[in-house]
Short mmCIF file of N, CA and C and ligand atoms in Angstrom, two decimals:
data_model
loop_
_atom_site.label_atom_id
_atom_site.label_comp_id
_atom_site.label_asym_id
_atom_site.label_seq_id
_atom_site.Cartn_x
_atom_site.Cartn_y
_atom_site.Cartn_z
N MET A 1 0.84 -1.22 0.00
CA MET A 1 0.00 0.00 0.00
C MET A 1 0.86 1.25 0.00
N TYR A 2 0.37 2.29 -0.65
CA TYR A 2 1.16 3.51 -0.78
C TYR A 2 0.54 4.61 0.06
N PHE A 3 1.33 5.13 0.99
CA PHE A 3 0.86 6.28 1.78
C PHE A 3 1.63 7.51 1.35
N ALA A 4 0.93 8.53 0.94
CA ALA A 4 1.61 9.77 0.58
C ALA A 4 2.13 10.43 1.85
N SER A 5 3.39 10.77 1.87
CA SER A 5 3.93 11.46 3.04
C SER A 5 3.35 12.87 3.09
N PRO A 6 3.25 13.41 4.30
CA PRO A 6 2.71 14.78 4.41
C PRO A 6 3.48 15.76 3.54
N MET A 7 4.80 15.50 3.44
CA MET A 7 5.64 16.41 2.63
C MET A 7 5.19 16.39 1.17
N LYS A 8 4.93 15.13 0.69
CA LYS A 8 4.53 15.02 -0.72
C LYS A 8 3.18 15.70 -0.95
N VAL A 9 2.27 15.48 0.01
CA VAL A 9 0.95 16.10 -0.12
C VAL A 9 1.11 17.61 -0.21
N LEU A 10 2.00 18.13 0.64
CA LEU A 10 2.24 19.57 0.67
C LEU A 10 2.79 20.06 -0.67
N MET A 11 3.76 19.25 -1.21
CA MET A 11 4.39 19.68 -2.46
C MET A 11 3.39 19.65 -3.61
N VAL A 12 2.60 18.54 -3.67
CA VAL A 12 1.62 18.45 -4.75
C VAL A 12 0.61 19.58 -4.60
N GLY A 13 0.23 19.83 -3.35
CA GLY A 13 -0.72 20.90 -3.08
C GLY A 13 -0.23 22.24 -3.58
N SER A 14 1.04 22.55 -3.27
CA SER A 14 1.49 23.89 -3.66
C SER A 14 1.73 23.95 -5.16
N LEU A 15 2.12 22.80 -5.76
CA LEU A 15 2.26 22.80 -7.22
C LEU A 15 0.92 23.06 -7.88
N LEU A 16 -0.11 22.38 -7.35
CA LEU A 16 -1.45 22.60 -7.88
C LEU A 16 -1.84 24.07 -7.75
N GLY A 17 -1.47 24.62 -6.61
CA GLY A 17 -1.77 26.03 -6.37
C GLY A 17 -1.14 26.90 -7.44
N LEU A 18 0.09 26.58 -7.77
CA LEU A 18 0.80 27.36 -8.80
C LEU A 18 0.11 27.25 -10.14
N VAL A 19 -0.34 26.00 -10.44
CA VAL A 19 -0.96 25.78 -11.75
C VAL A 19 -2.34 26.44 -11.80
N MET A 20 -3.05 26.36 -10.65
CA MET A 20 -4.43 26.84 -10.64
C MET A 20 -4.51 28.37 -10.59
N ALA A 21 -3.53 29.00 -9.93
CA ALA A 21 -3.64 30.44 -9.70
C ALA A 21 -3.96 31.24 -10.97
N PRO A 22 -3.25 30.97 -12.07
CA PRO A 22 -3.54 31.77 -13.26
C PRO A 22 -4.95 31.51 -13.81
N LEU A 23 -5.53 30.35 -13.48
CA LEU A 23 -6.89 30.08 -13.96
C LEU A 23 -7.91 30.91 -13.19
N VAL A 24 -7.59 31.18 -11.93
CA VAL A 24 -8.54 31.92 -11.10
C VAL A 24 -8.57 33.38 -11.51
N VAL A 25 -7.42 34.01 -11.59
CA VAL A 25 -7.36 35.40 -12.04
C VAL A 25 -6.37 35.49 -13.18
N GLN A 26 -6.86 35.79 -14.35
CA GLN A 26 -5.94 35.93 -15.47
C GLN A 26 -5.11 37.19 -15.27
N SER A 27 -3.85 37.10 -15.65
CA SER A 27 -2.96 38.21 -15.32
C SER A 27 -3.42 39.50 -15.99
N GLY A 28 -4.02 39.42 -17.16
CA GLY A 28 -4.52 40.62 -17.83
C GLY A 28 -5.47 41.38 -16.94
N GLU A 29 -6.38 40.63 -16.30
CA GLU A 29 -7.36 41.30 -15.44
C GLU A 29 -6.70 41.85 -14.19
N GLU A 30 -5.75 41.09 -13.64
CA GLU A 30 -5.02 41.60 -12.47
C GLU A 30 -4.34 42.92 -12.82
N ASP A 31 -3.75 42.95 -14.01
CA ASP A 31 -3.07 44.18 -14.43
C ASP A 31 -4.04 45.33 -14.58
N ILE A 32 -5.24 45.03 -15.08
CA ILE A 32 -6.25 46.08 -15.24
C ILE A 32 -6.66 46.61 -13.87
N ILE A 33 -6.84 45.70 -12.91
CA ILE A 33 -7.24 46.12 -11.57
C ILE A 33 -6.16 47.01 -10.96
N LYS A 34 -4.90 46.58 -11.09
CA LYS A 34 -3.79 47.39 -10.57
C LYS A 34 -3.77 48.76 -11.24
N TYR A 35 -3.95 48.73 -12.55
CA TYR A 35 -3.92 49.97 -13.32
C TYR A 35 -5.00 50.93 -12.83
N ARG A 36 -6.23 50.43 -12.68
CA ARG A 36 -7.30 51.36 -12.31
C ARG A 36 -7.12 51.89 -10.89
N ARG A 37 -6.55 51.05 -10.01
CA ARG A 37 -6.31 51.54 -8.66
C ARG A 37 -5.24 52.62 -8.66
N ASN A 38 -4.25 52.46 -9.53
CA ASN A 38 -3.23 53.50 -9.65
C ASN A 38 -3.81 54.78 -10.25
N VAL A 39 -4.71 54.63 -11.22
CA VAL A 39 -5.35 55.82 -11.79
C VAL A 39 -6.14 56.54 -10.70
N MET A 40 -6.88 55.77 -9.90
CA MET A 40 -7.66 56.38 -8.81
C MET A 40 -6.74 57.09 -7.82
N LYS A 41 -5.58 56.47 -7.55
CA LYS A 41 -4.63 57.11 -6.63
C LYS A 41 -4.10 58.41 -7.22
N ALA A 42 -3.86 58.39 -8.54
CA ALA A 42 -3.39 59.62 -9.20
C ALA A 42 -4.47 60.69 -9.10
N VAL A 43 -5.72 60.27 -9.33
CA VAL A 43 -6.86 61.20 -9.21
C VAL A 43 -6.87 61.80 -7.80
N ALA A 44 -6.71 60.93 -6.80
CA ALA A 44 -6.72 61.40 -5.41
C ALA A 44 -5.55 62.36 -5.15
N GLY A 45 -4.41 62.10 -5.74
CA GLY A 45 -3.24 62.97 -5.58
C GLY A 45 -3.52 64.37 -6.11
N HIS A 46 -4.12 64.41 -7.32
CA HIS A 46 -4.43 65.72 -7.91
C HIS A 46 -5.52 66.43 -7.10
N MET A 47 -6.47 65.66 -6.59
CA MET A 47 -7.53 66.28 -5.77
C MET A 47 -6.92 66.89 -4.49
N GLY A 48 -6.03 66.14 -3.86
CA GLY A 48 -5.41 66.61 -2.62
C GLY A 48 -4.60 67.89 -2.87
N ALA A 49 -3.83 67.87 -3.95
CA ALA A 49 -3.00 69.04 -4.27
C ALA A 49 -3.87 70.23 -4.64
N ALA A 50 -4.89 69.98 -5.49
CA ALA A 50 -5.78 71.06 -5.90
C ALA A 50 -6.51 71.62 -4.68
N GLY A 51 -6.92 70.74 -3.78
CA GLY A 51 -7.65 71.18 -2.59
C GLY A 51 -6.81 72.12 -1.74
N ALA A 52 -5.54 71.80 -1.58
CA ALA A 52 -4.66 72.65 -0.77
C ALA A 52 -4.53 74.04 -1.39
N ILE A 53 -4.53 74.09 -2.72
CA ILE A 53 -4.44 75.40 -3.40
C ILE A 53 -5.76 76.16 -3.25
N VAL A 54 -6.87 75.45 -3.55
CA VAL A 54 -8.19 76.08 -3.49
C VAL A 54 -8.47 76.62 -2.09
N GLN A 55 -8.08 75.86 -1.07
CA GLN A 55 -8.36 76.28 0.31
C GLN A 55 -7.32 77.28 0.83
N GLY A 56 -6.38 77.63 -0.02
CA GLY A 56 -5.40 78.64 0.37
C GLY A 56 -4.37 78.16 1.38
N LYS A 57 -4.24 76.84 1.53
CA LYS A 57 -3.23 76.31 2.46
C LYS A 57 -1.83 76.50 1.89
N VAL A 58 -1.75 76.49 0.57
CA VAL A 58 -0.47 76.74 -0.09
C VAL A 58 -0.71 77.72 -1.24
N GLY A 59 0.36 78.29 -1.74
CA GLY A 59 0.24 79.16 -2.91
C GLY A 59 0.08 78.31 -4.16
N TYR A 60 1.04 78.27 -5.01
CA TYR A 60 1.05 77.42 -6.21
C TYR A 60 -0.19 77.59 -7.07
N LYS A 61 -0.78 78.76 -7.07
CA LYS A 61 -1.99 78.99 -7.88
C LYS A 61 -1.76 78.67 -9.35
N GLY A 62 -0.53 78.87 -9.79
CA GLY A 62 -0.21 78.59 -11.19
C GLY A 62 -0.31 77.12 -11.55
N ASP A 63 -0.34 76.24 -10.55
CA ASP A 63 -0.44 74.80 -10.81
C ASP A 63 -1.88 74.30 -10.85
N LEU A 64 -2.81 75.15 -10.43
CA LEU A 64 -4.19 74.66 -10.28
C LEU A 64 -4.75 74.13 -11.60
N ALA A 65 -4.51 74.86 -12.68
CA ALA A 65 -5.05 74.43 -13.97
C ALA A 65 -4.46 73.08 -14.38
N SER A 66 -3.20 72.82 -14.03
CA SER A 66 -2.60 71.51 -14.38
C SER A 66 -3.28 70.38 -13.64
N HIS A 67 -3.51 70.57 -12.34
CA HIS A 67 -4.18 69.51 -11.57
C HIS A 67 -5.60 69.28 -12.09
N ALA A 68 -6.29 70.38 -12.35
CA ALA A 68 -7.67 70.26 -12.82
C ALA A 68 -7.72 69.61 -14.20
N GLY A 69 -6.77 69.98 -15.06
CA GLY A 69 -6.72 69.40 -16.40
C GLY A 69 -6.43 67.90 -16.34
N ALA A 70 -5.53 67.51 -15.41
CA ALA A 70 -5.21 66.08 -15.25
C ALA A 70 -6.45 65.33 -14.77
N LEU A 71 -7.19 65.93 -13.86
CA LEU A 71 -8.40 65.28 -13.34
C LEU A 71 -9.41 65.08 -14.47
N GLN A 72 -9.58 66.11 -15.27
CA GLN A 72 -10.52 66.00 -16.39
C GLN A 72 -10.09 64.86 -17.33
N ALA A 73 -8.79 64.81 -17.62
CA ALA A 73 -8.29 63.79 -18.54
C ALA A 73 -8.43 62.39 -17.95
N LEU A 74 -8.07 62.25 -16.68
CA LEU A 74 -8.09 60.91 -16.06
C LEU A 74 -9.51 60.41 -15.81
N MET A 75 -10.46 61.32 -15.70
CA MET A 75 -11.82 60.91 -15.34
C MET A 75 -12.77 60.90 -16.53
N HIS A 76 -12.23 60.93 -17.74
CA HIS A 76 -13.14 61.04 -18.89
C HIS A 76 -13.88 59.73 -19.15
N ASP A 77 -13.33 58.59 -18.68
CA ASP A 77 -14.03 57.32 -18.94
C ASP A 77 -13.79 56.34 -17.79
N ILE A 78 -14.38 56.61 -16.65
CA ILE A 78 -14.20 55.72 -15.50
C ILE A 78 -14.74 54.30 -15.78
N PRO A 79 -15.90 54.15 -16.39
CA PRO A 79 -16.39 52.78 -16.65
C PRO A 79 -15.41 51.94 -17.47
N GLY A 80 -14.63 52.61 -18.31
CA GLY A 80 -13.63 51.89 -19.11
C GLY A 80 -12.58 51.21 -18.24
N LEU A 81 -12.44 51.68 -17.00
CA LEU A 81 -11.46 51.08 -16.07
C LEU A 81 -12.03 49.85 -15.38
N PHE A 82 -13.32 49.61 -15.58
CA PHE A 82 -13.99 48.49 -14.91
C PHE A 82 -14.62 47.55 -15.93
N PRO A 83 -13.80 46.93 -16.80
CA PRO A 83 -14.38 46.02 -17.79
C PRO A 83 -14.94 44.76 -17.13
N LYS A 84 -15.76 44.06 -17.88
CA LYS A 84 -16.29 42.78 -17.42
C LYS A 84 -15.11 41.90 -16.99
N ASP A 85 -15.31 41.06 -16.02
CA ASP A 85 -14.28 40.11 -15.56
C ASP A 85 -13.17 40.75 -14.74
N SER A 86 -13.27 42.03 -14.45
CA SER A 86 -12.24 42.61 -13.57
C SER A 86 -12.84 42.85 -12.18
N ASP A 87 -13.74 41.91 -11.82
CA ASP A 87 -14.50 42.09 -10.57
C ASP A 87 -14.01 41.19 -9.45
N PHE A 88 -12.91 40.47 -9.67
CA PHE A 88 -12.39 39.69 -8.55
C PHE A 88 -10.88 39.85 -8.47
N GLY A 89 -10.30 39.41 -7.35
CA GLY A 89 -8.88 39.66 -7.14
C GLY A 89 -8.73 40.81 -6.16
N GLU A 90 -7.62 41.52 -6.28
CA GLU A 90 -7.30 42.58 -5.31
C GLU A 90 -8.08 43.85 -5.62
N THR A 91 -9.37 43.79 -5.39
CA THR A 91 -10.19 44.96 -5.72
C THR A 91 -11.19 45.27 -4.62
N ASN A 92 -11.48 46.53 -4.45
CA ASN A 92 -12.52 46.95 -3.51
C ASN A 92 -13.78 47.38 -4.24
N ALA A 93 -13.81 47.13 -5.54
CA ALA A 93 -15.02 47.46 -6.30
C ALA A 93 -16.13 46.50 -5.89
N LEU A 94 -17.30 47.03 -5.62
CA LEU A 94 -18.43 46.18 -5.25
C LEU A 94 -19.08 45.59 -6.51
N ASP A 95 -19.80 44.49 -6.33
CA ASP A 95 -20.51 43.87 -7.45
C ASP A 95 -21.42 44.86 -8.17
N ALA A 96 -21.90 45.83 -7.40
CA ALA A 96 -22.83 46.81 -7.97
C ALA A 96 -22.25 47.51 -9.20
N VAL A 97 -20.90 47.61 -9.26
CA VAL A 97 -20.28 48.24 -10.43
C VAL A 97 -20.75 47.56 -11.71
N TRP A 98 -20.94 46.25 -11.63
CA TRP A 98 -21.35 45.49 -12.81
C TRP A 98 -22.85 45.21 -12.81
N SER A 99 -23.42 44.94 -11.62
CA SER A 99 -24.85 44.57 -11.59
C SER A 99 -25.76 45.79 -11.70
N LYS A 100 -25.25 46.97 -11.32
CA LYS A 100 -26.05 48.19 -11.48
C LYS A 100 -25.30 49.12 -12.44
N ARG A 101 -24.98 48.56 -13.58
CA ARG A 101 -24.10 49.25 -14.52
C ARG A 101 -24.63 50.61 -14.96
N ALA A 102 -25.93 50.69 -15.25
CA ALA A 102 -26.47 51.95 -15.76
C ALA A 102 -26.27 53.06 -14.73
N GLU A 103 -26.53 52.75 -13.47
CA GLU A 103 -26.37 53.73 -12.40
C GLU A 103 -24.88 54.12 -12.27
N PHE A 104 -24.01 53.11 -12.31
CA PHE A 104 -22.57 53.36 -12.20
C PHE A 104 -22.11 54.28 -13.33
N GLU A 105 -22.59 54.01 -14.54
CA GLU A 105 -22.18 54.83 -15.69
C GLU A 105 -22.70 56.25 -15.56
N LYS A 106 -23.90 56.38 -14.99
CA LYS A 106 -24.47 57.71 -14.79
C LYS A 106 -23.60 58.52 -13.82
N ARG A 107 -23.23 57.87 -12.72
CA ARG A 107 -22.38 58.56 -11.73
C ARG A 107 -21.04 58.95 -12.34
N ALA A 108 -20.48 58.03 -13.12
CA ALA A 108 -19.18 58.28 -13.74
C ALA A 108 -19.26 59.46 -14.71
N LYS A 109 -20.37 59.50 -15.47
CA LYS A 109 -20.54 60.57 -16.43
C LYS A 109 -20.67 61.91 -15.70
N ASP A 110 -21.43 61.90 -14.63
CA ASP A 110 -21.61 63.11 -13.84
C ASP A 110 -20.25 63.58 -13.29
N ALA A 111 -19.47 62.62 -12.77
CA ALA A 111 -18.15 62.96 -12.23
C ALA A 111 -17.27 63.54 -13.33
N GLY A 112 -17.35 62.96 -14.53
CA GLY A 112 -16.57 63.45 -15.68
C GLY A 112 -16.94 64.89 -16.01
N SER A 113 -18.24 65.20 -16.00
CA SER A 113 -18.64 66.58 -16.32
C SER A 113 -18.22 67.54 -15.21
N LYS A 114 -18.26 67.06 -13.97
CA LYS A 114 -17.84 67.95 -12.87
C LYS A 114 -16.34 68.22 -12.95
N ALA A 115 -15.59 67.22 -13.39
CA ALA A 115 -14.14 67.41 -13.57
C ALA A 115 -13.88 68.42 -14.68
N ALA A 116 -14.67 68.32 -15.75
CA ALA A 116 -14.51 69.26 -16.87
C ALA A 116 -14.86 70.68 -16.41
N ALA A 117 -15.93 70.79 -15.60
CA ALA A 117 -16.34 72.11 -15.11
C ALA A 117 -15.26 72.70 -14.19
N PHE A 118 -14.64 71.84 -13.39
CA PHE A 118 -13.56 72.29 -12.50
C PHE A 118 -12.38 72.77 -13.32
N ALA A 119 -12.06 72.03 -14.38
CA ALA A 119 -10.93 72.42 -15.24
C ALA A 119 -11.18 73.79 -15.84
N LYS A 120 -12.41 74.05 -16.23
CA LYS A 120 -12.76 75.34 -16.81
C LYS A 120 -12.65 76.44 -15.74
N ALA A 121 -13.22 76.16 -14.58
CA ALA A 121 -13.20 77.15 -13.51
C ALA A 121 -11.77 77.47 -13.07
N ALA A 122 -10.91 76.45 -13.11
CA ALA A 122 -9.53 76.62 -12.64
C ALA A 122 -8.75 77.58 -13.53
N GLN A 123 -9.22 77.75 -14.76
CA GLN A 123 -8.53 78.69 -15.65
C GLN A 123 -8.91 80.12 -15.35
N GLY A 124 -10.07 80.29 -14.73
CA GLY A 124 -10.49 81.63 -14.31
C GLY A 124 -9.99 81.89 -12.91
N GLY A 125 -10.81 82.53 -12.11
CA GLY A 125 -10.38 82.89 -10.77
C GLY A 125 -10.79 81.88 -9.71
N SER A 126 -12.06 81.89 -9.32
CA SER A 126 -12.47 81.10 -8.16
C SER A 126 -13.01 79.74 -8.59
N ALA A 127 -12.38 78.71 -8.07
CA ALA A 127 -12.75 77.36 -8.48
C ALA A 127 -13.25 76.55 -7.29
N GLY A 128 -13.44 77.21 -6.17
CA GLY A 128 -13.81 76.52 -4.94
C GLY A 128 -15.11 75.73 -5.04
N ALA A 129 -16.13 76.35 -5.63
CA ALA A 129 -17.43 75.68 -5.71
C ALA A 129 -17.34 74.46 -6.62
N ALA A 130 -16.66 74.62 -7.76
CA ALA A 130 -16.52 73.51 -8.71
C ALA A 130 -15.71 72.38 -8.08
N PHE A 131 -14.71 72.75 -7.28
CA PHE A 131 -13.89 71.74 -6.61
C PHE A 131 -14.75 70.91 -5.64
N LYS A 132 -15.59 71.58 -4.91
CA LYS A 132 -16.43 70.88 -3.93
C LYS A 132 -17.42 69.96 -4.65
N GLU A 133 -18.00 70.45 -5.73
CA GLU A 133 -18.96 69.62 -6.47
C GLU A 133 -18.29 68.37 -7.02
N LEU A 134 -17.05 68.52 -7.48
CA LEU A 134 -16.32 67.35 -7.97
C LEU A 134 -16.06 66.37 -6.82
N GLY A 135 -15.63 66.91 -5.69
CA GLY A 135 -15.35 66.07 -4.52
C GLY A 135 -16.58 65.27 -4.08
N ASP A 136 -17.75 65.88 -4.23
CA ASP A 136 -18.98 65.17 -3.84
C ASP A 136 -19.24 63.96 -4.75
N THR A 137 -18.82 64.06 -6.01
CA THR A 137 -19.04 62.90 -6.90
C THR A 137 -18.15 61.73 -6.50
N CYS A 138 -16.94 62.00 -5.99
CA CYS A 138 -16.06 60.91 -5.53
C CYS A 138 -16.75 60.19 -4.38
N LYS A 139 -17.17 60.99 -3.40
CA LYS A 139 -17.76 60.41 -2.18
C LYS A 139 -19.01 59.62 -2.52
N GLY A 140 -19.86 60.21 -3.37
CA GLY A 140 -21.12 59.55 -3.71
C GLY A 140 -20.89 58.21 -4.37
N CYS A 141 -19.96 58.16 -5.31
CA CYS A 141 -19.74 56.89 -6.01
C CYS A 141 -19.09 55.87 -5.08
N HIS A 142 -18.15 56.31 -4.27
CA HIS A 142 -17.49 55.35 -3.36
C HIS A 142 -18.48 54.76 -2.36
N LYS A 143 -19.42 55.58 -1.93
CA LYS A 143 -20.39 55.13 -0.93
C LYS A 143 -21.16 53.92 -1.47
N ASP A 144 -21.52 53.95 -2.74
CA ASP A 144 -22.38 52.90 -3.29
C ASP A 144 -21.63 51.83 -4.07
N PHE A 145 -20.40 52.13 -4.50
CA PHE A 145 -19.74 51.20 -5.41
C PHE A 145 -18.37 50.71 -4.94
N ARG A 146 -17.93 51.17 -3.78
CA ARG A 146 -16.61 50.73 -3.32
C ARG A 146 -16.71 50.17 -1.90
N ARG A 147 -16.05 49.04 -1.68
CA ARG A 147 -16.01 48.43 -0.35
C ARG A 147 -15.14 49.30 0.55
N LYS A 148 -15.63 49.51 1.77
CA LYS A 148 -14.82 50.29 2.71
C LYS A 148 -13.64 49.45 3.18
N GLU A 149 -12.45 50.03 3.19
CA GLU A 149 -11.29 49.30 3.70
C GLU A 149 -11.33 49.36 5.22
N ASP A 150 -11.04 48.24 5.86
CA ASP A 150 -11.09 48.28 7.33
C ASP A 150 -9.79 48.82 7.88
C1 HEC B 24 -18.20 56.38 -10.78
C2 HEC B 24 -17.57 55.91 -9.56
C3 HEC B 24 -16.34 56.57 -9.01
C4 HEC B 24 -15.99 57.89 -9.02
C5 HEC B 24 -16.75 59.06 -9.61
C6 HEC B 24 -14.72 58.00 -8.34
N1 HEC B 24 -14.30 56.77 -7.92
FE1 HEC B 24 -12.63 56.37 -6.85
N2 HEC B 24 -13.07 54.40 -6.90
C7 HEC B 24 -14.21 53.83 -7.41
C8 HEC B 24 -14.19 52.39 -7.22
C9 HEC B 24 -15.27 51.41 -7.63
C10 HEC B 24 -12.98 52.09 -6.57
C11 HEC B 24 -12.43 50.72 -6.18
C12 HEC B 24 -11.48 50.23 -7.27
C13 HEC B 24 -10.85 48.87 -6.98
O1 HEC B 24 -10.50 48.59 -5.81
O2 HEC B 24 -10.71 48.08 -7.94
C14 HEC B 24 -12.31 53.38 -6.36
C15 HEC B 24 -11.08 53.54 -5.71
C16 HEC B 24 -10.52 54.74 -5.36
C17 HEC B 24 -9.33 54.89 -4.54
C18 HEC B 24 -8.52 53.75 -3.92
C19 HEC B 24 -7.38 53.36 -4.86
C20 HEC B 24 -6.59 52.18 -4.27
O3 HEC B 24 -6.95 51.05 -4.56
O4 HEC B 24 -5.65 52.45 -3.51
C21 HEC B 24 -9.10 56.23 -4.41
C22 HEC B 24 -7.98 56.88 -3.62
C23 HEC B 24 -10.12 56.93 -5.16
N3 HEC B 24 -10.98 55.99 -5.73
C24 HEC B 24 -10.20 58.30 -5.29
C25 HEC B 24 -11.21 58.96 -6.03
C26 HEC B 24 -11.34 60.39 -6.11
C27 HEC B 24 -10.46 61.40 -5.40
C28 HEC B 24 -12.40 60.63 -6.93
C29 HEC B 24 -13.01 61.94 -7.34
C30 HEC B 24 -12.17 62.96 -7.89
C31 HEC B 24 -12.95 59.34 -7.32
N4 HEC B 24 -12.18 58.36 -6.77
C32 HEC B 24 -14.06 59.20 -8.14
C33 HEC B 24 -15.25 54.50 -8.02
C34 HEC B 24 -15.27 55.87 -8.29
#
């Protein structure tokens, strides 16, 4: 009779794990998830910097249009960052992103227009109101479509 040693079971187990892992999450999708999280982080970076200028915490008024322009560019197609099959793996996106797609797209479109409005306002003088309206779109979408990190 043949008894598999615990060591062998462990080795076969981890080999299987290696073989199975790519089947569970295809690397293309993992890369997309990483990419969109980095885009969101970039968006947050520009928001933080723009906020400090708008609130008068720092000078750098000459940079405001750059931050606002970057936000407009990065937020022009948020749904494009959430293709089908990118709903598992290292993501905090809720199922609602896919199951309530029409609502998600509506929020994304609204956020895109608010970013465009902020970019326009940033070229003039006071952009505080437009900045706040844009910030509200981030919060609103995260509340319904993003898992809270503990
Ligand atoms: C239409 C919906 C939507 C809008 C609008 C939106 N986000 Fe997000 N955001 C998400 C979702 C969904 C995730 C989770 C992505 C994931 O984990 O795969 C996310 C993730 C993030 C993250 C976490 C990135 C990470 O993984 O470390 C930050 C930061 C962020 N968003 C900032 C912002 C800011 C700032 C704005 C507004 C200027 C904004 N987002 C607008 C849906 C949105």
